[in-house]
């Protein structure tokens, strides 16, 4: 059977029209029935990404397929988009490069993608439709949401002091905006107001005194880590505040961000699950919270030590580069010496002239070695230290969240209960000692208001625990970054040692020019 679709090019890419259900291969329909959400008659974006992970295709190919079917982690897929994705998966598994052009002239029986038994695919849908407290995301899912670049742009002079501006580019929104540090501060403040029960990463310090280049670069990296953690958070990524920060090009982004929160309220007021969060929590949630907090505290301490060691290795690579460069310069200085040689010292040989010529030429190789060592340090800093730092930032935000839960929600709940008890005692005292009906009625009204406050605080407490449970899962999802860190570390060492080894090998034969009889022997 030949299955054809008419392709037309739209603003967002190629669109499939005139899909004939009867011509769709049975396996395609079975996959759709297995993973679609029955209420929406669509496939959730997260489920499709899990399906991609089963294909054993490279992450690059998976991303290409996701883009071609216009899949995102926010919007669900239509039936036609899923069929398109299944076809692209099958063709990619045959070794073909996914592209819109590949779909234009297919005149063969549509191939069957290798996804395993259809019955196994139902678990993907069940994970998405199960208990809403459970997160079905993988680390790859989160990393696919967005990649945000934060780059420095040339300093501009303000009225009194220079300020630093950043170019912020979002891959997901295909946007580029310019932001100052204070814009990040307002964004951070509003995020905390909107999501008080979620992990909001901290910002690097502002530093009021004149900032040196090292501090400015360190802060740029920290801001990049901050905005990427926010952009890849399952709940922040869907909120209007993030889109404003990454896309709004108007003159007053800070006011725009603040306005977005007016009349909306925090997540407790807008989340439909909040009133029933208690029913979704496990019975031993308090014990689990305590155990998870202790475990994550230990993980934080270990990862901080790993980061410190990685920083020391990167620093040593930079120091090694500096030493090699200075070593080469000293050889060049020695080889460039123009002091006349006394006749009695060179009467029988022109050895000093030969040595100088060779030493001067060796400085080139040492400069190359210094460059290789500097690149090694840069790789260790960018690919190892930064990955450790982004996970440490997330762990720190979890610790901050736990403190907000204990000092905020729990403390306010306890204060409300204490106030309620005090009012009840006052009510009893007034009833016994006074016959003024107005005072009694006023106290009754205040007690009813306080009871409503306590009820709200109890609901907030359970919703806070609900969010903590999800954020704990998010930490464990990010734990898989360990394999990314180790892979980057090993690869950087292999590449660095290989590059320097090649230069050393090229350098050794040139030592033959130091002695007329060839290579020097060991003393």
Short mmCIF file of C-alpha atoms in Angstrom, two decimals:
data_model
loop_
_atom_site.label_atom_id
_atom_site.label_comp_id
_atom_site.label_asym_id
_atom_site.label_seq_id
_atom_site.Cartn_x
_atom_site.Cartn_y
_atom_site.Cartn_z
CA UNK A 1 0.00 0.00 0.00
CA UNK A 2 1.27 3.44 -0.84
CA UNK A 3 0.37 6.03 1.73
CA UNK A 4 0.63 9.64 0.61
CA UNK A 5 0.02 12.99 2.23
CA UNK A 6 -0.14 16.37 0.60
CA UNK A 7 2.57 18.61 2.09
CA UNK A 8 2.19 22.37 2.18
CA UNK A 9 4.70 24.79 3.62
CA UNK A 10 3.44 27.01 6.41
CA UNK A 11 5.08 29.60 8.62
CA UNK A 12 6.16 26.98 11.14
CA UNK A 13 7.38 24.39 8.59
CA UNK A 14 5.69 21.67 6.56
CA UNK A 15 2.11 20.73 7.42
CA UNK A 16 0.36 17.50 6.54
CA UNK A 17 -3.11 17.74 5.09
CA UNK A 18 -5.68 15.27 3.73
CA UNK A 19 -4.63 12.40 5.98
CA UNK A 20 -6.66 9.31 5.07
CA UNK A 21 -7.22 7.24 8.22
CA UNK A 22 -7.87 4.08 6.24
CA UNK A 23 -4.46 4.28 4.60
CA UNK A 24 -2.56 4.54 7.88
CA UNK A 25 -0.59 1.36 8.68
CA UNK A 26 -2.23 -0.60 11.52
CA UNK A 27 0.88 -0.37 13.72
CA UNK A 28 0.74 3.44 13.58
CA UNK A 29 -2.87 3.42 14.77
CA UNK A 30 -2.05 0.92 17.53
CA UNK A 31 0.75 3.15 18.83
CA UNK A 32 -1.57 6.14 18.81
CA UNK A 33 -4.27 4.27 20.74
CA UNK A 34 -1.66 3.09 23.26
CA UNK A 35 -0.20 6.49 24.14
CA UNK A 36 -2.86 9.10 23.40
CA UNK A 37 -4.69 10.95 26.16
CA UNK A 38 -8.32 9.83 25.80
CA UNK A 39 -9.77 13.04 27.20
CA UNK A 40 -7.94 15.28 24.70
CA UNK A 41 -7.56 12.75 21.88
CA UNK A 42 -3.95 13.91 21.62
CA UNK A 43 -0.49 12.75 22.69
CA UNK A 44 1.22 14.71 25.42
CA UNK A 45 4.59 16.19 24.46
CA UNK A 46 6.33 14.49 27.40
CA UNK A 47 4.97 11.09 26.30
CA UNK A 48 6.26 11.61 22.76
CA UNK A 49 9.72 12.45 24.08
CA UNK A 50 9.67 9.25 26.14
CA UNK A 51 8.74 7.42 22.96
CA UNK A 52 11.75 9.00 21.22
CA UNK A 53 14.00 7.80 24.04
CA UNK A 54 12.95 4.20 23.28
CA UNK A 55 14.17 4.45 19.68
CA UNK A 56 17.90 4.25 20.59
CA UNK A 57 18.51 7.10 18.16
CA UNK A 58 21.09 9.74 19.02
CA UNK A 59 19.95 12.79 20.98
CA UNK A 60 20.71 14.97 17.93
CA UNK A 61 18.42 12.87 15.72
CA UNK A 62 15.71 12.84 18.40
CA UNK A 63 15.83 16.64 18.55
CA UNK A 64 15.56 16.88 14.75
CA UNK A 65 12.48 14.64 14.73
CA UNK A 66 10.89 16.60 17.60
CA UNK A 67 11.36 19.87 15.72
CA UNK A 68 9.94 18.45 12.48
CA UNK A 69 6.72 17.32 14.15
CA UNK A 70 6.56 20.69 15.93
CA UNK A 71 6.65 18.90 19.25
CA UNK A 72 7.21 20.74 22.50
CA UNK A 73 7.02 19.86 26.15
CA UNK A 74 4.11 22.27 26.50
CA UNK A 75 1.72 21.55 23.60
CA UNK A 76 0.25 18.07 22.89
CA UNK A 77 0.58 16.36 19.50
CA UNK A 78 -2.30 15.72 17.11
CA UNK A 79 -2.84 12.30 15.58
CA UNK A 80 -1.36 13.48 12.27
CA UNK A 81 1.73 14.89 14.00
CA UNK A 82 2.30 11.57 15.80
CA UNK A 83 2.03 9.61 12.54
CA UNK A 84 4.55 11.98 11.01
CA UNK A 85 6.84 11.39 13.98
CA UNK A 86 6.52 7.60 13.70
CA UNK A 87 7.43 7.73 10.01
CA UNK A 88 10.48 9.91 10.72
CA UNK A 89 11.58 7.52 13.49
CA UNK A 90 11.31 4.54 11.14
CA UNK A 91 13.28 6.31 8.40
CA UNK A 92 15.94 7.47 10.87
CA UNK A 93 16.31 3.90 12.13
CA UNK A 94 17.07 2.94 8.52
CA UNK A 95 19.96 5.41 8.58
CA UNK A 96 18.27 8.31 6.80
CA UNK A 97 18.61 11.93 7.91
CA UNK A 98 15.29 13.32 9.22
CA UNK A 99 14.13 16.31 7.20
CA UNK A 100 10.99 17.78 5.68
CA UNK A 101 12.37 17.04 2.21
CA UNK A 102 12.68 13.36 3.09
CA UNK A 103 8.89 13.16 3.45
CA UNK A 104 8.05 14.78 0.14
CA UNK A 105 8.69 11.93 -2.30
CA UNK A 106 8.27 8.71 -0.35
CA UNK A 107 6.72 6.14 -2.69
CA UNK A 108 7.18 2.99 -0.66
CA UNK A 109 5.28 1.03 1.94
CA UNK A 110 5.56 3.07 5.11
CA UNK A 111 8.12 1.37 7.38
CA UNK A 112 7.40 0.19 10.88
CA UNK A 113 9.42 1.93 13.61
CA UNK A 114 11.20 -0.28 16.13
CA UNK A 115 9.54 0.68 19.43
CA UNK A 116 8.96 -2.69 21.07
CA UNK A 117 5.65 -4.28 21.86
CA UNK A 118 2.66 -1.92 21.70
CA UNK A 119 1.43 -3.13 25.09
CA UNK A 120 4.67 -1.84 26.64
CA UNK A 121 3.96 1.64 25.27
CA UNK A 122 0.81 1.99 27.37
CA UNK A 123 3.02 2.51 30.43
CA UNK A 124 4.17 5.83 28.92
CA UNK A 125 0.59 7.09 28.94
CA UNK A 126 -0.13 5.68 32.39
CA UNK A 127 2.89 7.50 33.81
CA UNK A 128 1.50 10.76 32.46
CA UNK A 129 -2.08 10.06 33.63
CA UNK A 130 -1.28 8.59 37.04
CA UNK A 131 -0.97 10.37 40.36
CA UNK A 132 -0.29 14.04 39.51
CA UNK A 133 2.27 14.18 42.30
CA UNK A 134 4.56 11.91 40.27
CA UNK A 135 6.81 13.50 37.64
CA UNK A 136 7.34 11.51 34.46
CA UNK A 137 10.21 13.64 33.14
CA UNK A 138 13.74 12.46 32.37
CA UNK A 139 16.88 14.57 32.40
CA UNK A 140 16.87 14.55 28.59
CA UNK A 141 13.27 15.80 28.61
CA UNK A 142 14.27 18.74 30.79
CA UNK A 143 17.37 19.57 28.77
CA UNK A 144 15.29 19.55 25.57
CA UNK A 145 12.90 22.24 26.86
CA UNK A 146 15.29 25.09 26.17
CA UNK A 147 18.89 26.22 25.93
CA UNK A 148 19.46 29.82 27.00
CA UNK A 149 22.69 31.65 26.24
CA UNK A 150 23.81 34.61 28.37
CA UNK A 151 26.63 36.67 26.89
CA UNK A 152 28.25 39.93 27.91
CA UNK A 153 27.90 42.91 25.61
CA UNK A 154 30.25 45.94 25.67
CA UNK A 155 29.98 48.11 28.77
CA UNK A 156 27.81 51.19 28.59
CA UNK A 157 28.21 54.30 30.68
CA UNK A 158 25.31 55.26 32.88
CA UNK A 159 24.86 58.65 34.44
CA UNK A 160 27.46 57.96 37.14
CA UNK A 161 28.80 54.44 36.83
CA UNK A 162 29.35 51.87 34.13
CA UNK A 163 26.91 48.99 34.07
CA UNK A 164 27.07 45.53 32.53
CA UNK A 165 24.42 44.38 30.08
CA UNK A 166 23.72 40.83 28.95
CA UNK A 167 22.45 39.37 25.69
CA UNK A 168 19.97 36.61 26.57
CA UNK A 169 19.02 34.23 23.74
CA UNK A 170 16.40 31.46 23.99
CA UNK A 171 16.50 28.50 21.63
CA UNK A 172 12.91 27.57 22.45
CA UNK A 173 11.40 31.00 21.79
CA UNK A 174 13.97 31.91 19.11
CA UNK A 175 14.36 35.24 20.88
CA UNK A 176 17.19 37.57 21.81
CA UNK A 177 16.78 40.30 24.43
CA UNK A 178 19.08 42.53 26.45
CA UNK A 179 18.94 42.46 30.20
CA UNK A 180 20.72 44.15 33.10
CA UNK A 181 21.43 42.54 36.45
CA UNK A 182 18.51 44.39 38.08
CA UNK A 183 16.17 42.82 35.50
CA UNK A 184 17.28 39.40 36.76
CA UNK A 185 16.65 40.58 40.33
CA UNK A 186 13.04 41.58 39.60
CA UNK A 187 12.49 38.34 37.64
CA UNK A 188 13.80 36.37 40.64
CA UNK A 189 11.59 38.27 43.11
CA UNK A 190 8.43 37.75 41.06
CA UNK A 191 9.23 34.05 40.59
CA UNK A 192 9.44 33.64 44.35
CA UNK A 193 6.08 35.39 44.76
CA UNK A 194 4.48 33.29 42.01
CA UNK A 195 6.06 29.97 43.06
CA UNK A 196 6.85 30.18 46.82
CA UNK A 197 6.73 26.38 47.14
CA UNK A 198 9.13 25.58 44.28
CA UNK A 199 12.91 25.58 43.88
CA UNK A 200 13.77 29.09 42.69
CA UNK A 201 17.57 29.26 42.18
CA UNK A 202 19.44 32.07 43.91
CA UNK A 203 21.14 34.89 42.04
CA UNK A 204 24.84 35.73 42.25
CA UNK A 205 25.73 38.83 44.32
CA UNK A 206 25.58 42.29 42.77
CA UNK A 207 28.84 43.60 44.29
CA UNK A 208 28.60 47.36 44.65
CA UNK A 209 32.33 48.14 44.32
CA UNK A 210 34.06 48.22 40.98
CA UNK A 211 33.86 44.72 39.54
CA UNK A 212 36.89 43.16 37.88
CA UNK A 213 36.73 40.98 34.79
CA UNK A 214 36.98 37.75 36.77
CA UNK A 215 33.94 38.67 38.88
CA UNK A 216 31.93 39.80 35.85
CA UNK A 217 32.64 36.53 34.03
CA UNK A 218 31.82 34.48 37.13
CA UNK A 219 28.52 36.33 37.51
CA UNK A 220 27.67 35.83 33.82
CA UNK A 221 28.10 32.08 34.22
CA UNK A 222 25.97 32.09 37.37
CA UNK A 223 23.21 34.05 35.62
CA UNK A 224 23.31 31.58 32.74
CA UNK A 225 22.93 28.67 35.14
CA UNK A 226 20.06 30.47 36.90
CA UNK A 227 18.03 31.21 33.77
CA UNK A 228 18.56 27.70 32.33
CA UNK A 229 17.38 26.03 35.54
CA UNK A 230 14.30 28.25 35.47
CA UNK A 231 13.64 27.76 31.74
CA UNK A 232 13.87 23.96 32.12
CA UNK A 233 11.72 23.68 35.23
CA UNK A 234 8.53 21.70 34.42
CA UNK A 235 6.27 24.38 35.94
CA UNK A 236 8.22 27.61 35.42
CA UNK A 237 8.59 26.78 31.72
CA UNK A 238 4.81 27.09 31.20
CA UNK A 239 4.39 30.41 33.01
CA UNK A 240 3.96 33.78 31.32
CA UNK A 241 6.63 35.37 33.55
CA UNK A 242 9.37 33.32 31.87
CA UNK A 243 8.18 34.20 28.37
CA UNK A 244 8.14 37.90 29.25
CA UNK A 245 11.69 37.76 30.57
CA UNK A 246 13.01 35.88 27.54
CA UNK A 247 11.01 37.64 24.82
CA UNK A 248 9.79 41.10 25.86
CA UNK A 249 11.69 43.86 24.02
CA UNK A 250 9.84 46.85 25.47
CA UNK A 251 11.47 49.69 27.42
CA UNK A 252 10.46 48.62 30.95
CA UNK A 253 10.71 44.85 31.34
CA UNK A 254 10.76 45.10 35.15
CA UNK A 255 7.34 46.74 35.26
CA UNK A 256 6.03 44.26 32.67
CA UNK A 257 7.14 41.34 34.83
CA UNK A 258 5.54 42.82 37.95
CA UNK A 259 2.29 43.52 36.10
CA UNK A 260 2.05 39.89 35.00
CA UNK A 261 1.57 38.85 38.64
CA UNK A 262 -1.17 41.34 39.47
CA UNK A 263 -4.56 39.70 39.85
CA UNK A 264 -3.05 36.23 39.41
CA UNK A 265 -1.74 35.25 42.83
CA UNK A 266 0.70 32.53 43.73
CA UNK A 267 0.60 28.92 42.56
CA UNK A 268 -1.59 27.85 45.48
CA UNK A 269 -4.39 30.11 44.25
CA UNK A 270 -4.16 29.03 40.59
CA UNK A 271 -3.42 25.30 40.87
CA UNK A 272 -6.53 23.14 40.72
CA UNK A 273 -4.84 20.42 42.76
CA UNK A 274 -4.16 22.67 45.76
CA UNK A 275 -7.46 22.01 47.65
CA UNK A 276 -6.99 18.23 47.38
CA UNK A 277 -3.20 18.05 47.74
CA UNK A 278 -3.52 16.26 51.10
CA UNK A 279 -5.28 13.30 49.47
CA UNK A 280 -2.40 12.85 47.01
CA UNK A 281 0.36 12.79 49.62
CA UNK A 282 1.74 9.48 50.97
CA UNK A 283 0.79 8.78 54.60
CA UNK A 284 4.39 9.05 55.80
CA UNK A 285 5.13 12.30 53.95
CA UNK A 286 6.76 13.96 56.98
CA UNK A 287 9.15 11.02 57.46
CA UNK A 288 9.92 10.98 53.73
CA UNK A 289 10.56 14.71 53.80
CA UNK A 290 13.04 14.36 56.67
CA UNK A 291 14.86 11.43 55.04
CA UNK A 292 15.02 13.16 51.64
CA UNK A 293 16.32 16.35 53.18
CA UNK A 294 19.12 14.48 54.94
CA UNK A 295 20.04 12.54 51.78
CA UNK A 296 20.13 15.67 49.63
CA UNK A 297 22.23 17.47 52.26
CA UNK A 298 24.80 14.65 51.98
CA UNK A 299 24.66 14.75 48.18
CA UNK A 300 25.22 18.50 48.27
CA UNK A 301 28.29 18.16 50.47
CA UNK A 302 29.81 15.47 48.23
CA UNK A 303 29.13 17.38 45.01
CA UNK A 304 30.61 20.54 46.50
CA UNK A 305 33.83 18.64 47.22
CA UNK A 306 33.81 17.24 43.68
CA UNK A 307 33.37 20.77 42.31
CA UNK A 308 36.22 22.09 44.45
CA UNK A 309 38.55 19.35 43.18
CA UNK A 310 37.51 19.96 39.60
CA UNK A 311 38.19 23.68 40.04
CA UNK A 312 41.66 22.90 41.39
CA UNK A 313 42.41 20.70 38.37
CA UNK A 314 41.25 23.43 35.99
CA UNK A 315 43.38 25.95 37.89
CA UNK A 316 46.42 23.66 37.69
CA UNK A 317 45.93 23.33 33.94
CA UNK A 318 45.90 27.13 33.65
CA UNK A 319 49.00 27.34 35.84
CA UNK A 320 50.69 24.67 33.73
CA UNK A 321 49.92 26.71 30.62
CA UNK A 322 51.47 29.79 32.19
CA UNK A 323 54.59 27.89 33.27
CA UNK A 324 55.06 26.32 29.83
CA UNK A 325 54.73 29.70 28.16
CA UNK A 326 57.29 31.28 30.51
CA UNK A 327 59.60 28.30 30.07
CA UNK A 328 59.48 28.80 26.30
CA UNK A 329 60.06 32.54 26.64
CA UNK A 330 63.15 31.93 28.76
CA UNK A 331 64.48 29.55 26.10
CA UNK A 332 63.83 32.23 23.49
CA UNK A 333 65.57 34.86 25.63
CA UNK A 334 68.56 32.57 26.03
CA UNK A 335 68.64 31.88 22.33
CA UNK A 336 68.42 35.58 21.50
CA UNK A 337 71.35 36.61 23.70
CA UNK A 338 73.69 38.88 21.72
CA UNK A 339 76.53 39.08 24.24
CA UNK A 340 79.82 38.47 22.35
CA UNK A 341 81.48 35.12 23.04
CA UNK A 342 85.16 35.42 24.15
CA UNK A 343 87.55 33.94 21.61
CA UNK A 344 89.14 31.60 24.12
CA UNK A 345 85.71 30.09 24.92
CA UNK A 346 84.81 29.30 21.30
CA UNK A 347 88.17 28.60 19.86
CA UNK A 348 87.46 24.98 19.00
CA UNK A 349 83.70 24.98 18.42
CA UNK A 350 80.72 27.11 17.43
CA UNK A 351 78.59 25.15 19.86
CA UNK A 352 77.06 28.20 21.56
CA UNK A 353 75.74 29.55 18.27
CA UNK A 354 74.14 26.19 17.43
CA UNK A 355 72.60 25.95 20.89
CA UNK A 356 71.14 29.45 20.71
CA UNK A 357 69.55 28.76 17.33
CA UNK A 358 67.94 25.54 18.57
CA UNK A 359 66.75 27.00 21.89
CA UNK A 360 65.10 29.91 20.11
CA UNK A 361 63.23 27.58 17.77
CA UNK A 362 61.97 25.44 20.69
CA UNK A 363 60.03 28.38 22.14
CA UNK A 364 57.44 27.93 19.37
CA UNK A 365 56.63 24.40 20.53
CA UNK A 366 56.40 25.50 24.15
CA UNK A 367 54.00 28.27 23.18
CA UNK A 368 51.88 25.61 21.44
CA UNK A 369 52.06 23.40 24.54
CA UNK A 370 50.95 26.35 26.65
CA UNK A 371 47.98 26.89 24.33
CA UNK A 372 46.98 23.21 24.58
CA UNK A 373 47.22 23.31 28.39
CA UNK A 374 45.13 26.51 28.51
CA UNK A 375 42.44 24.87 26.35
CA UNK A 376 42.51 21.86 28.65
CA UNK A 377 41.83 24.11 31.62
CA UNK A 378 39.04 25.87 29.74
CA UNK A 379 37.39 22.55 28.86
CA UNK A 380 37.59 21.43 32.48
CA UNK A 381 36.07 24.72 33.60
CA UNK A 382 33.24 24.85 31.04
CA UNK A 383 32.36 21.18 30.66
CA UNK A 384 33.04 19.78 34.14
CA UNK A 385 33.01 22.57 36.72
CA UNK A 386 29.97 24.31 35.20
CA UNK A 387 27.94 21.09 35.09
CA UNK A 388 28.76 20.50 38.75
CA UNK A 389 27.88 24.12 39.56
CA UNK A 390 24.47 23.94 37.90
CA UNK A 391 23.56 20.88 39.97
CA UNK A 392 24.91 22.55 43.13
CA UNK A 393 22.76 25.60 42.35
CA UNK A 394 19.73 23.32 42.14
CA UNK A 395 20.63 21.55 45.40
CA UNK A 396 21.07 24.91 47.13
CA UNK A 397 17.65 26.03 45.91
CA UNK A 398 16.20 22.83 47.40
CA UNK A 399 17.80 23.62 50.76
CA UNK A 400 16.37 27.15 50.56
CA UNK A 401 12.94 25.70 49.75
CA UNK A 402 13.04 23.44 52.80
CA UNK A 403 13.85 26.44 54.98
CA UNK A 404 10.98 28.44 53.46
CA UNK A 405 8.64 25.54 54.19
CA UNK A 406 9.69 25.30 57.83
CA UNK A 407 10.12 29.00 58.60
CA UNK A 408 7.29 30.15 56.37
CA UNK A 409 4.29 27.85 56.00
CA UNK A 410 4.75 25.79 59.16
CA UNK A 411 5.62 28.82 61.27
CA UNK A 412 2.62 30.81 60.02
CA UNK A 413 0.35 27.82 60.62
CA UNK A 414 1.58 27.50 64.20
CA UNK A 415 1.14 31.24 64.79
CA UNK A 416 -2.43 31.04 63.45
CA UNK A 417 -3.20 28.17 65.83
CA UNK A 418 -1.74 30.05 68.78
CA UNK A 419 -3.78 33.12 67.92
CA UNK A 420 -6.91 30.99 67.62
CA UNK A 421 -6.30 29.42 71.06
CA UNK A 422 -5.78 32.86 72.59
CA UNK A 423 -9.02 34.15 71.06
CA UNK A 424 -10.98 31.14 72.37
CA UNK A 425 -9.68 31.80 75.87
CA UNK A 426 -10.60 35.46 75.52
CA UNK A 427 -14.06 34.43 74.37
CA UNK A 428 -14.56 32.25 77.43
CA UNK A 429 -13.38 35.07 79.68
CA UNK A 430 -15.76 37.60 78.12
CA UNK A 431 -18.68 35.19 78.33
CA UNK A 432 -18.12 34.64 82.04
CA UNK A 433 -17.18 38.17 83.10
CA UNK A 434 -19.25 40.36 80.78
CA UNK A 435 -22.78 40.52 79.57
CA UNK A 436 -22.06 42.85 76.65
CA UNK A 437 -23.51 40.98 73.64
CA UNK A 438 -21.63 43.14 71.08
CA UNK A 439 -18.25 42.15 72.43
CA UNK A 440 -19.18 38.49 72.31
CA UNK A 441 -20.44 38.75 68.74
CA UNK A 442 -17.28 40.58 67.68
CA UNK A 443 -15.14 37.84 69.17
CA UNK A 444 -17.24 35.14 67.50
CA UNK A 445 -16.75 36.86 64.15
CA UNK A 446 -13.02 37.13 64.71
CA UNK A 447 -12.85 33.47 65.73
CA UNK A 448 -14.66 32.42 62.54
CA UNK A 449 -12.22 34.48 60.47
CA UNK A 450 -9.33 32.88 62.31
CA UNK A 451 -10.76 29.41 61.67
CA UNK A 452 -10.86 30.21 57.95
CA UNK A 453 -7.27 31.42 58.17
CA UNK A 454 -6.21 28.18 59.86
CA UNK A 455 -8.01 26.12 57.23
CA UNK A 456 -6.24 28.04 54.47
CA UNK A 457 -2.89 27.63 56.20
CA UNK A 458 -3.49 23.88 56.54
CA UNK A 459 -4.26 23.64 52.83
CA UNK A 460 -1.15 25.68 52.04
CA UNK A 461 0.91 23.42 54.27
CA UNK A 462 -0.24 20.30 52.42
CA UNK A 463 0.24 21.99 49.05
CA UNK A 464 3.74 23.02 50.12
CA UNK A 465 4.48 19.36 50.97
CA UNK A 466 2.98 18.34 47.63
CA UNK A 467 5.36 20.69 45.81
CA UNK A 468 8.29 19.58 47.97
CA UNK A 469 7.57 15.99 47.00
CA UNK A 470 7.73 16.95 43.31
CA UNK A 471 10.84 19.09 43.74
CA UNK A 472 12.54 16.17 45.50
CA UNK A 473 11.79 14.03 42.45
CA UNK A 474 13.27 16.75 40.28
CA UNK A 475 16.52 16.58 42.27
CA UNK A 476 16.71 12.84 41.68
CA UNK A 477 16.05 13.34 37.97
CA UNK A 478 18.96 15.78 37.84
CA UNK A 479 21.19 13.25 39.62
CA UNK A 480 21.70 11.68 36.20
CA UNK A 481 23.86 14.69 35.40
CA UNK A 482 26.59 12.72 37.21
CA UNK A 483 27.12 10.59 34.10
CA UNK A 484 27.32 13.77 31.99
CA UNK A 485 29.97 15.18 34.33
CA UNK A 486 32.09 12.03 34.35
CA UNK A 487 31.84 11.65 30.58
CA UNK A 488 32.90 15.27 30.07
CA UNK A 489 35.75 14.86 32.56
CA UNK A 490 37.11 11.70 30.92
CA UNK A 491 36.74 13.12 27.41
CA UNK A 492 38.54 16.34 28.37
CA UNK A 493 41.43 14.39 29.87
CA UNK A 494 41.75 12.10 26.86
CA UNK A 495 41.63 15.01 24.42
CA UNK A 496 44.02 17.17 26.46
CA UNK A 497 46.64 14.48 26.96
CA UNK A 498 46.43 13.41 23.31
CA UNK A 499 46.89 16.95 22.00
CA UNK A 500 49.86 17.68 24.27
CA UNK A 501 51.40 14.28 23.58
CA UNK A 502 51.44 15.03 19.86
CA UNK A 503 53.30 18.32 20.45
CA UNK A 504 55.83 16.66 22.76
CA UNK A 505 56.48 14.00 20.12
CA UNK A 506 57.09 16.68 17.49
CA UNK A 507 59.38 18.59 19.84
CA UNK A 508 61.72 15.73 20.83
CA UNK A 509 63.45 15.25 17.43
CA UNK A 510 64.41 18.94 17.40
CA UNK A 511 66.63 18.37 20.42
CA UNK A 512 69.04 16.68 18.02
CA UNK A 513 70.28 20.12 17.04
CA UNK A 514 71.62 20.75 20.52
CA UNK A 515 74.68 18.56 19.88
CA UNK A 516 76.62 18.05 16.70
CA UNK A 517 76.56 14.28 17.18
CA UNK A 518 72.77 14.08 17.38
CA UNK A 519 70.51 13.35 20.32
CA UNK A 520 71.99 14.09 23.74
CA UNK A 521 72.45 11.17 26.10
CA UNK A 522 71.25 11.19 29.66
CA UNK A 523 73.82 12.72 32.07
#
